mmCIF file of C-alpha atoms and ligand atoms in Angstrom:
data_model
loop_
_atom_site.group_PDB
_atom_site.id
_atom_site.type_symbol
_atom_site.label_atom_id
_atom_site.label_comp_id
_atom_site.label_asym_id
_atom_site.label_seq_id
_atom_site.Cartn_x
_atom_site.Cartn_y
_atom_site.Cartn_z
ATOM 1 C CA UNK Y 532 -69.194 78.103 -6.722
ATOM 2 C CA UNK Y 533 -70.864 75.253 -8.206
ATOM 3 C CA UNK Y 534 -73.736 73.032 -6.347
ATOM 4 C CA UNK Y 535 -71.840 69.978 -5.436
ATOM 5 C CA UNK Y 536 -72.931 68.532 -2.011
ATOM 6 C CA UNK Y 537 -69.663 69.274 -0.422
ATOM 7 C CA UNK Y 538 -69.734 72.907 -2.162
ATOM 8 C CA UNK Y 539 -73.244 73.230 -0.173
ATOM 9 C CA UNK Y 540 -72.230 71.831 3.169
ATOM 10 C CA UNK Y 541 -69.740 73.987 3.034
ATOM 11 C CA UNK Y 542 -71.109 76.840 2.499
ATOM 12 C CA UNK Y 543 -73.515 76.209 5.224
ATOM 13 C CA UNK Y 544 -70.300 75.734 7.165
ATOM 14 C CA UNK Y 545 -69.453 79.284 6.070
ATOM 15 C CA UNK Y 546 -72.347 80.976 7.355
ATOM 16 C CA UNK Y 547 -72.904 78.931 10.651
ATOM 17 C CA UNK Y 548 -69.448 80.009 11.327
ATOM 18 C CA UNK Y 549 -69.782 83.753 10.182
ATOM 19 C CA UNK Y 550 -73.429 83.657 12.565
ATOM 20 C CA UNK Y 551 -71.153 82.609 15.579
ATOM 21 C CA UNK Y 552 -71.434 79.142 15.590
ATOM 22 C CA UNK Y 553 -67.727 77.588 16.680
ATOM 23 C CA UNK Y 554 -67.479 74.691 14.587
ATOM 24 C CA UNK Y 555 -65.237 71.627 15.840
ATOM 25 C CA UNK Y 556 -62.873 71.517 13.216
ATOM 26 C CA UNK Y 557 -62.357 74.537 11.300
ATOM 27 C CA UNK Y 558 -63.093 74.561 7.280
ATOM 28 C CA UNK Y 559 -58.953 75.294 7.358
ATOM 29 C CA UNK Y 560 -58.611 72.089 9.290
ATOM 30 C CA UNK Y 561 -61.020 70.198 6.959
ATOM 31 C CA UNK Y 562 -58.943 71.398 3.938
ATOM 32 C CA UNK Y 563 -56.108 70.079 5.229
ATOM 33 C CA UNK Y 564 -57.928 66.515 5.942
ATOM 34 C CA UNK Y 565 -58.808 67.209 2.255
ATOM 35 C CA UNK Y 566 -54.824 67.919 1.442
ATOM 36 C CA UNK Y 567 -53.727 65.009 3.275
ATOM 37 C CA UNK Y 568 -56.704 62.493 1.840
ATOM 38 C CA UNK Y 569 -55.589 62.547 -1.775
ATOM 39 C CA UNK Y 570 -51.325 63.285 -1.031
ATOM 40 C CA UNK Y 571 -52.147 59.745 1.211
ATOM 41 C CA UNK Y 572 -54.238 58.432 -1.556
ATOM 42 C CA UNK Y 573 -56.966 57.779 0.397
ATOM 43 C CA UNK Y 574 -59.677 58.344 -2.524
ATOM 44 C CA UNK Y 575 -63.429 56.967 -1.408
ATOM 45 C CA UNK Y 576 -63.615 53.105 -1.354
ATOM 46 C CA UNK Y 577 -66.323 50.885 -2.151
ATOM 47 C CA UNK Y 578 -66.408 47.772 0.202
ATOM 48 C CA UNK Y 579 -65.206 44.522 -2.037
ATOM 49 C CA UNK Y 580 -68.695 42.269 -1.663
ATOM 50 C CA UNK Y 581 -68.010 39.799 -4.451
ATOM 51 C CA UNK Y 582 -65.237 38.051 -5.043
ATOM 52 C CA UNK Y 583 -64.082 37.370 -8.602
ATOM 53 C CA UNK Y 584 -63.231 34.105 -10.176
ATOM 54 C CA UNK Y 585 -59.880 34.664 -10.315
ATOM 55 C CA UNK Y 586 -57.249 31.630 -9.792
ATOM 56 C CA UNK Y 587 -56.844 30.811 -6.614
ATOM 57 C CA UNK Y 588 -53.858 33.158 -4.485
ATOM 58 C CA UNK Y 589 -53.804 34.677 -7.829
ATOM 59 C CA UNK Y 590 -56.794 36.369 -7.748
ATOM 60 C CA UNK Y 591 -56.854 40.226 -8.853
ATOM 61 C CA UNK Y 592 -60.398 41.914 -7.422
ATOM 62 C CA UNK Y 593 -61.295 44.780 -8.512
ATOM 63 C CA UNK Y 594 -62.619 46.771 -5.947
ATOM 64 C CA UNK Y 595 -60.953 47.570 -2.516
ATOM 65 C CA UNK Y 596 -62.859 47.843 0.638
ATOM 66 C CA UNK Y 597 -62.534 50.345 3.761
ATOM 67 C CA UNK Y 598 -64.553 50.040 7.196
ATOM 68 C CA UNK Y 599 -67.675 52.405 8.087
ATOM 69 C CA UNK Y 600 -66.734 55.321 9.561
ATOM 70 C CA UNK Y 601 -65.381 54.906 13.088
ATOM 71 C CA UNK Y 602 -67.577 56.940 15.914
ATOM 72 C CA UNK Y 603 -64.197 57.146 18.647
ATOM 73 C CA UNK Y 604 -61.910 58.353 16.030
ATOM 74 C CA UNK Y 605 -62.440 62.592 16.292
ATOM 75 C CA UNK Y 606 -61.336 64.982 13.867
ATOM 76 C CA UNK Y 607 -58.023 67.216 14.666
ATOM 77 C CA UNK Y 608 -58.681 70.158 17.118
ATOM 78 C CA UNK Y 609 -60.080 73.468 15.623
ATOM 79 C CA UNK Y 610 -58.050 76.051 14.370
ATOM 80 C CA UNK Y 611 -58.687 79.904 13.063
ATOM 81 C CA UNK Y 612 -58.545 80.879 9.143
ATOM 82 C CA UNK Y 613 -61.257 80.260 6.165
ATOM 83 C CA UNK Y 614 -60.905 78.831 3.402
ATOM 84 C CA UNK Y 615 -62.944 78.687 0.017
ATOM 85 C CA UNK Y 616 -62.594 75.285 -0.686
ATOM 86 C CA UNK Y 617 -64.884 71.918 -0.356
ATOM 87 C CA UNK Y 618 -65.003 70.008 2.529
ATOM 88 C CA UNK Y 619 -64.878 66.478 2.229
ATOM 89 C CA UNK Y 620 -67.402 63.727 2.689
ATOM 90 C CA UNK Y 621 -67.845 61.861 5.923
ATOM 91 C CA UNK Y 622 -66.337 58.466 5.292
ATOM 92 C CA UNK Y 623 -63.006 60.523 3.601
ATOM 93 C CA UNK Y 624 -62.577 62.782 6.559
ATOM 94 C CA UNK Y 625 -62.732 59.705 9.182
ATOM 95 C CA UNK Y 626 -60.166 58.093 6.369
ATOM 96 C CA UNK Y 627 -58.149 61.438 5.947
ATOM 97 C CA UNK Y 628 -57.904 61.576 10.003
ATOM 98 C CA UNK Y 629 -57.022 58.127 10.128
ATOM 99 C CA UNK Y 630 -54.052 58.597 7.683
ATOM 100 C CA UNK Y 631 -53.272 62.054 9.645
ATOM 101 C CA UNK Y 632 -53.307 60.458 13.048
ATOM 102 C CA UNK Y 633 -50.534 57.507 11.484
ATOM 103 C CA UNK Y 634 -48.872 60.469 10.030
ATOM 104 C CA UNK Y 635 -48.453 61.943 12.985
ATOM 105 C CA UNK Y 636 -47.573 58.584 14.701
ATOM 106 C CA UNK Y 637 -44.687 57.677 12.468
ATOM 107 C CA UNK Y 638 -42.200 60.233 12.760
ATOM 108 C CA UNK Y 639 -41.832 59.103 16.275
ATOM 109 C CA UNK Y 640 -41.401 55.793 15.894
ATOM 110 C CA UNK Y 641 -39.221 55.608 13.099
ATOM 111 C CA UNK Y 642 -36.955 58.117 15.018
ATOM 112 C CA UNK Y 643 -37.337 55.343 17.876
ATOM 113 C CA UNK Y 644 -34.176 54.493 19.990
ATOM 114 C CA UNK Y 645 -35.187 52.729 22.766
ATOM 115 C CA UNK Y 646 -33.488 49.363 21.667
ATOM 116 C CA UNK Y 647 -29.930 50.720 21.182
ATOM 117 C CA UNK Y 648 -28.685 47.053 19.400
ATOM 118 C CA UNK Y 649 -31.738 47.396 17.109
ATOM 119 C CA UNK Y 650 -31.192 51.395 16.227
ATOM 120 C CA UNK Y 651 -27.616 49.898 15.925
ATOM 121 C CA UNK Y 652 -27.863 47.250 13.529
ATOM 122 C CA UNK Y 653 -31.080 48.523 11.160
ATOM 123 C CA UNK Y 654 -31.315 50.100 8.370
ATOM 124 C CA UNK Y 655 -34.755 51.740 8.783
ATOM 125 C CA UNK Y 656 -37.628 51.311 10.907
ATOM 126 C CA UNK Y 657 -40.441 49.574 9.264
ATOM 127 C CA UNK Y 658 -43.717 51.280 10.652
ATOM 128 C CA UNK Y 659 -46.343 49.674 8.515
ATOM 129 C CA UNK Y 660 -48.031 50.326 4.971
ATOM 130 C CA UNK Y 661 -52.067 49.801 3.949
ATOM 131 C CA UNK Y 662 -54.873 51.405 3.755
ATOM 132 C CA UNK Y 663 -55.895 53.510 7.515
ATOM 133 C CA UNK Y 664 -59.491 52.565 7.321
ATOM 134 C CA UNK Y 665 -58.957 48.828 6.679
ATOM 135 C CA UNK Y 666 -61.721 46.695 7.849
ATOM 136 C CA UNK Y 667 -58.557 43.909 7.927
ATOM 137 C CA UNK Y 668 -55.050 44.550 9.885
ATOM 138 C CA UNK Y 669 -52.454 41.615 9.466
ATOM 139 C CA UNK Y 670 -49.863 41.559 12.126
ATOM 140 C CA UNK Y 671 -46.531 40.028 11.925
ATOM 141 C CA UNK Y 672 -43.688 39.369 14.309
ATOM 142 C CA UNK Y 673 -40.874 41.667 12.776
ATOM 143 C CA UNK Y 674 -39.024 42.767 9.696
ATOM 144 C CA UNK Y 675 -35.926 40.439 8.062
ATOM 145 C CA UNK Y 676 -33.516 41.648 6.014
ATOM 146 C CA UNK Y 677 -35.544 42.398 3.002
ATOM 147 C CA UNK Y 678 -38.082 44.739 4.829
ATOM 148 C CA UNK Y 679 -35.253 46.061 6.434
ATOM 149 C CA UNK Y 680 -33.860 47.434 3.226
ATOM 150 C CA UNK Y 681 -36.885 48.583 1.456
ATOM 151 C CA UNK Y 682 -38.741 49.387 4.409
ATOM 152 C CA UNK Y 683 -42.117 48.235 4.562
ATOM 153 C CA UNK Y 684 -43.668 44.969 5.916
ATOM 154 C CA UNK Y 685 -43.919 42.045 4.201
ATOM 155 C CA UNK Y 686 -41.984 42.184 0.912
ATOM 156 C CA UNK Y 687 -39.392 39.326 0.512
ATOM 157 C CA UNK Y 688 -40.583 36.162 0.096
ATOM 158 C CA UNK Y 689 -42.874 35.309 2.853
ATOM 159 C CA UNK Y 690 -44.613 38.699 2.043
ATOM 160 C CA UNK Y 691 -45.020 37.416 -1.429
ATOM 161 C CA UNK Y 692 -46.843 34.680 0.222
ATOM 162 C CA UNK Y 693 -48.805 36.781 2.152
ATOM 163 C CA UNK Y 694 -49.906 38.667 -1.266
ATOM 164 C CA UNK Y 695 -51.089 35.886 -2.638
ATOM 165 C CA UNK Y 696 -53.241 34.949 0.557
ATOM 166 C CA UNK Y 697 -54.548 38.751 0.486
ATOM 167 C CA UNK Y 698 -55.096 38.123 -2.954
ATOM 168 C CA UNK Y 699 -57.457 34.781 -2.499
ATOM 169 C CA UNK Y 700 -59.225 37.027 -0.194
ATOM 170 C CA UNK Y 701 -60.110 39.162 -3.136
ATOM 171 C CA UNK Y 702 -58.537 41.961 -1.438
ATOM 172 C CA UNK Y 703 -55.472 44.254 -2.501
ATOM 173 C CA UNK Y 704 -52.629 44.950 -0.626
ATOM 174 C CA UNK Y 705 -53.709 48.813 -0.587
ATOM 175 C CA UNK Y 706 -57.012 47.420 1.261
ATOM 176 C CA UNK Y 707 -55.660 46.060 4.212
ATOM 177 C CA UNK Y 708 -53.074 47.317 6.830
ATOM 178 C CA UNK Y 709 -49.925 45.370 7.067
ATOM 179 C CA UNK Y 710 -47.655 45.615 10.625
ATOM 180 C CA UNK Y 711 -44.916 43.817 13.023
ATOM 181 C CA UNK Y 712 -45.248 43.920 16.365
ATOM 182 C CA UNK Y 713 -41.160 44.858 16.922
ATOM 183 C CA UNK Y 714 -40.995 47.499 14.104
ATOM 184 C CA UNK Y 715 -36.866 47.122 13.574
ATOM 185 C CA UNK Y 716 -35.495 43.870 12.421
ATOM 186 C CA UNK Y 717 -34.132 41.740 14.960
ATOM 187 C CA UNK Y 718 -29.854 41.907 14.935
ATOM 188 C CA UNK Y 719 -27.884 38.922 13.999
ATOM 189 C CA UNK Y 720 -25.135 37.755 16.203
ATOM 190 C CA UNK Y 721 -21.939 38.973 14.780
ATOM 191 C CA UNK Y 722 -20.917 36.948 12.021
ATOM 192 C CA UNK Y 723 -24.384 35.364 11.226
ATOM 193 C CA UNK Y 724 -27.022 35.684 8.375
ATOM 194 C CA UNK Y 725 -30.853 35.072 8.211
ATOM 195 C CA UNK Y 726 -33.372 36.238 10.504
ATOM 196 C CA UNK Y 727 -34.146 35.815 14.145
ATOM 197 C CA UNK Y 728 -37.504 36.371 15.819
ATOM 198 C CA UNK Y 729 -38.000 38.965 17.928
ATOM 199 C CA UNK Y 730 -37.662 38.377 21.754
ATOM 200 C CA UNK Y 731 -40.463 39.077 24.203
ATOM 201 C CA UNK Y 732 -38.998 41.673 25.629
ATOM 202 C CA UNK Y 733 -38.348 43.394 22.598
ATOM 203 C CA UNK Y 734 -41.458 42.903 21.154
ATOM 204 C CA UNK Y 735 -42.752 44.669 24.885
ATOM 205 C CA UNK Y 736 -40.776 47.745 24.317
ATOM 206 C CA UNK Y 737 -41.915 48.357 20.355
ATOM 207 C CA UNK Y 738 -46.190 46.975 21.333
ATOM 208 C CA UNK Y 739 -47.389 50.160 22.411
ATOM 209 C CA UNK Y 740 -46.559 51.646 18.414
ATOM 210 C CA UNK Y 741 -48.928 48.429 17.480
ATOM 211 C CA UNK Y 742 -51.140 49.265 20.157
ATOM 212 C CA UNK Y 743 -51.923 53.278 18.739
ATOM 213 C CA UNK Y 744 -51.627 51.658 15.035
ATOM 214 C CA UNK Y 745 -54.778 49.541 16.039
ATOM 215 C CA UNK Y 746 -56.517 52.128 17.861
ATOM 216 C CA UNK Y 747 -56.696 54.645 14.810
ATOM 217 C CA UNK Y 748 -56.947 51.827 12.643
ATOM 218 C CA UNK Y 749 -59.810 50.374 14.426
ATOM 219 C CA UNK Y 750 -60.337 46.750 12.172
ATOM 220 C CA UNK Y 751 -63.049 44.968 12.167
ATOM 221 C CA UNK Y 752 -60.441 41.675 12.353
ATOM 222 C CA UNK Y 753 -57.016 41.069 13.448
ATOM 223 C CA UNK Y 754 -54.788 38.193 11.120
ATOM 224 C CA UNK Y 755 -52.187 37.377 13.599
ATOM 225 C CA UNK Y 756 -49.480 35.708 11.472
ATOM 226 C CA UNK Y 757 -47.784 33.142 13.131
ATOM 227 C CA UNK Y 758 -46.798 31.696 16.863
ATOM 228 C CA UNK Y 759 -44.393 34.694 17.477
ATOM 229 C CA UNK Y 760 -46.725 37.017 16.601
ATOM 230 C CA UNK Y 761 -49.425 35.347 18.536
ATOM 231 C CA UNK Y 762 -47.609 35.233 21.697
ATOM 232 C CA UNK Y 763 -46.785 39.118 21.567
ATOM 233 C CA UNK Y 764 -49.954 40.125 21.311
ATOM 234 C CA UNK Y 765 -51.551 37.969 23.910
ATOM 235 C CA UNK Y 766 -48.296 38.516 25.915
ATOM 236 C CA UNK Y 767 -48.365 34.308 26.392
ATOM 237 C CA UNK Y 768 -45.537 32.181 25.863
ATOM 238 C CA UNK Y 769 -45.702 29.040 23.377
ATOM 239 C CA UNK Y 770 -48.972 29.955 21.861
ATOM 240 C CA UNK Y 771 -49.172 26.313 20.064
ATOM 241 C CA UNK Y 772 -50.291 27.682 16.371
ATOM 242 C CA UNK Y 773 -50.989 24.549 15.343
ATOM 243 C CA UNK Y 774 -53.566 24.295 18.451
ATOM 244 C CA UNK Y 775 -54.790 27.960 18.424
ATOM 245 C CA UNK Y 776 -55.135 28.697 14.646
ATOM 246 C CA UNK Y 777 -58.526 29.229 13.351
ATOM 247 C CA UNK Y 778 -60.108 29.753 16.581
ATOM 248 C CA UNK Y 779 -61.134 33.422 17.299
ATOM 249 C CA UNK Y 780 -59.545 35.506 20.298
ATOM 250 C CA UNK Y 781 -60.000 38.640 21.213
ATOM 251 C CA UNK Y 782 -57.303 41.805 21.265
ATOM 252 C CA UNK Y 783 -58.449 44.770 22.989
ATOM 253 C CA UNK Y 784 -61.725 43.814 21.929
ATOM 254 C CA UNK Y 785 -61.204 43.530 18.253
ATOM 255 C CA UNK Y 786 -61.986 39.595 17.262
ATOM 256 C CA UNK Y 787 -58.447 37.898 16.298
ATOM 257 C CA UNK Y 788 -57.753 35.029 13.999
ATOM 258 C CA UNK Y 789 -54.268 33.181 14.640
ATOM 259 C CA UNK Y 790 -53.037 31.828 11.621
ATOM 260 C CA UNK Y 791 -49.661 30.106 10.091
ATOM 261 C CA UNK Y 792 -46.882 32.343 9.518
ATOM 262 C CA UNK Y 793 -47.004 32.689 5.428
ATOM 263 C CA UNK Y 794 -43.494 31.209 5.606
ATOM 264 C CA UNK Y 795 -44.635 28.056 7.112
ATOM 265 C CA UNK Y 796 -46.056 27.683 3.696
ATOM 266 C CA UNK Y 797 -43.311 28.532 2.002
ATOM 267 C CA UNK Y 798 -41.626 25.500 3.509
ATOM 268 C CA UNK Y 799 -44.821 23.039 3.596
ATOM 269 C CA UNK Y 800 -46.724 23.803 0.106
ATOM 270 C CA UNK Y 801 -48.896 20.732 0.833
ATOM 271 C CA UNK Y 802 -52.214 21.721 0.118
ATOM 272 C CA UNK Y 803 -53.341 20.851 3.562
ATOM 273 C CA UNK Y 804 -51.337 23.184 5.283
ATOM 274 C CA UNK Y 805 -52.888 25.617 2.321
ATOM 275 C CA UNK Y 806 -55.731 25.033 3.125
ATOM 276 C CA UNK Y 807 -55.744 25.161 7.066
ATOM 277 C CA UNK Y 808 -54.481 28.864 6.535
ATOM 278 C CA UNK Y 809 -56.894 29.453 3.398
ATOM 279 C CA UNK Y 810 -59.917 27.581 6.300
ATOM 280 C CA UNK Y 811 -58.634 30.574 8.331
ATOM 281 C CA UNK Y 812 -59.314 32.883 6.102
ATOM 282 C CA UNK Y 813 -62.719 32.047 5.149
ATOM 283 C CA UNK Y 814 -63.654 32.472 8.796
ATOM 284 C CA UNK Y 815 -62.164 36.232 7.904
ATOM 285 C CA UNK Y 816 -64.440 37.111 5.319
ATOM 286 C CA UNK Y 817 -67.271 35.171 6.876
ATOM 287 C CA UNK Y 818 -67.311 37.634 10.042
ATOM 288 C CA UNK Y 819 -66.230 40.875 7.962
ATOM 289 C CA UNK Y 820 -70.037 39.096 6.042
ATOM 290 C CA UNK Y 821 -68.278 39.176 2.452
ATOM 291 C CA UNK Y 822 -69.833 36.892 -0.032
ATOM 292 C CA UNK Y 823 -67.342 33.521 -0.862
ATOM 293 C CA UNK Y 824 -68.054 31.947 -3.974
ATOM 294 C CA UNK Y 825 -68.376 28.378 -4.608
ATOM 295 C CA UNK Y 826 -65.059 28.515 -6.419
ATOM 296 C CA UNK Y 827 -63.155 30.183 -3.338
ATOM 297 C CA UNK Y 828 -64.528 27.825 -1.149
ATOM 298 C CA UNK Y 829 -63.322 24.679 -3.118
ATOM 299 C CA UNK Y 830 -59.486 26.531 -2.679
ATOM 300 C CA UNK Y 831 -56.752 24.136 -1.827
ATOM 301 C CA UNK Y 832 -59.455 21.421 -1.163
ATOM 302 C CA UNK Y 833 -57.531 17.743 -2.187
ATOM 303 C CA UNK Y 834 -58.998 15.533 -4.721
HETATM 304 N N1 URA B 804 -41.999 38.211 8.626
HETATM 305 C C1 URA B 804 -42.698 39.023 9.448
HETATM 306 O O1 URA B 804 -43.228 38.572 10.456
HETATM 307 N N2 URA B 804 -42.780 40.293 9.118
HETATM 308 C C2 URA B 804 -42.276 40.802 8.008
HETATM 309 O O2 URA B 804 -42.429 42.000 7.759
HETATM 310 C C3 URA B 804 -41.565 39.942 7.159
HETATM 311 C C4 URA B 804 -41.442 38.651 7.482
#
């Protein structure tokens, strides 16, 4: 056995357990947090504190950041067997139960039927993709047709725009967790194309996924993407985005930040309407207390 910390804790693991002592999770049980850390990917992160001078929604930082470990999030119940293995640090066991608990969370939903048009029409149900113990959670109203197909949030064009925004932040995709509120894409009328948002009642039915996604997620800040999105998770009708973006709220206690839709940009490139959203955003890494440089704050600014 060699002397590594996590050898050692172990180890005294091993012989509080042998004297008696019932441990809350068992060493099998932190194993298997172990197991599922790296099969999730969920290596140790280093918070991102500097952002690089990279071009602006272009930028490609570095380092990827994760919040503290979260006190209300507990570790799986305890189960018999030993094992000789290391256990894992703090911070990666609150990760590795995060990414367990959203295991665990996703088979049901994406075996979800209670919106028989929806089950009907989809091609898969688009649960949500990111890091579990992001300090940042964007939320959008629902997949289109693109997500749809590949599955995950965020990927046709508007979620290239969304990239890019992540991207400004000096954050990776992988750093942040990316969701819908309606988790299914919204059916088209027979006969029609495109994409339709979500209804409120729809967007009722699917919440309480969001809801547990949030709750083992625990972010430090919510990016509420759009009016749509804004009025399901406030459970309000015609939010006014262009009245309530950058101006904090609060969702289930966690602070919120409405923003444009990144397809609003996609139609209005001005650099106004870049900049409103990239404002937004600031006010993001100001409260999560990330450094901005001079050069990030100057983003989008007109001459
Ligand atoms: N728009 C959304 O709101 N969500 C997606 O996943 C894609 C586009």
């Amino acid at each position: 056995m060699s002397d590594e910390p996590t050898d050692i804790v172990f180890s005294a693991l091993h012989r509080m357990q042998a004297n008696g002592v019932r441990l809350r999770a068992s060493l099998d049980t932190c194993e298997g947090l172990r197991v599922t850390a790296s099969a999730a990917g969920t290596a140790p992160r280093t918070p991102a504190r500097t952002a690089s001078p990279a071009t602006a929604l272009g930028a490609q930082p570095e380092t990827r950041r994760a919040s503290t470990p979260a006190p209300r999030i507990e570790l799986p119940p305890a189960s018999e067997g030993k094992s000789t293995q290391s256990v894992p640090s703090n911070s990666t066991a609150f990760a590795s139960a995060k990414a367990a608990q959203l295991d665990a969370l996703r088979g049901p939903v994406l075996a979800c039927t209670k919106c028989p048009q929806l089950v009907q029409s989809r091609t898969q149900v688009v649960f949500g993709v990111g890091n579990p113990d992001a300090e940042v959670m964007f939320v959008g109203e629902a997949p289109g047709a693109d997500e749809d197909l590949v599955g995950e949030p965020f990927v046709g064009r508007a979620g290239q725009m969304l990239t890019k925004m992540i991207t400004a932040m000096n954050l990776r995709r992988a750093d942040v967790y990316i969701a819908n509120i309606l988790k299914c894409r919204p059916h088209m009328p027979p006969g029609e194309s495109g994409n339709r948002k979500p209804e409120p009642a729809e967007m009722n039915v699917c919440k309480p996924y969001l809801l547990r996604q949030i709750e083992i997620i625990q972010p430090k800040v919510i990016v509420a993407l759009g009016a749509t999105a804004v009025e399901g998770l406030l459970g309000i009708k015609n939010a006014g985005i262009t009245k309530m973006r950058g101006t904090w709220k609060e969702f289930h206690g966690i602070p919120m930040m409405p923003t444009y839709h990144p397809a609003y940009l996609l139609h209005n490139q001005s650099h106004t309407e870049k900049r409103k959203v990239w404002e937004d955003l600031m006010a993001v890494l100001e409260r999560l207390g990330d450094e901005i440089t001079a050069k990030q704050r100057g983003y989008f600014l007109t001459k």
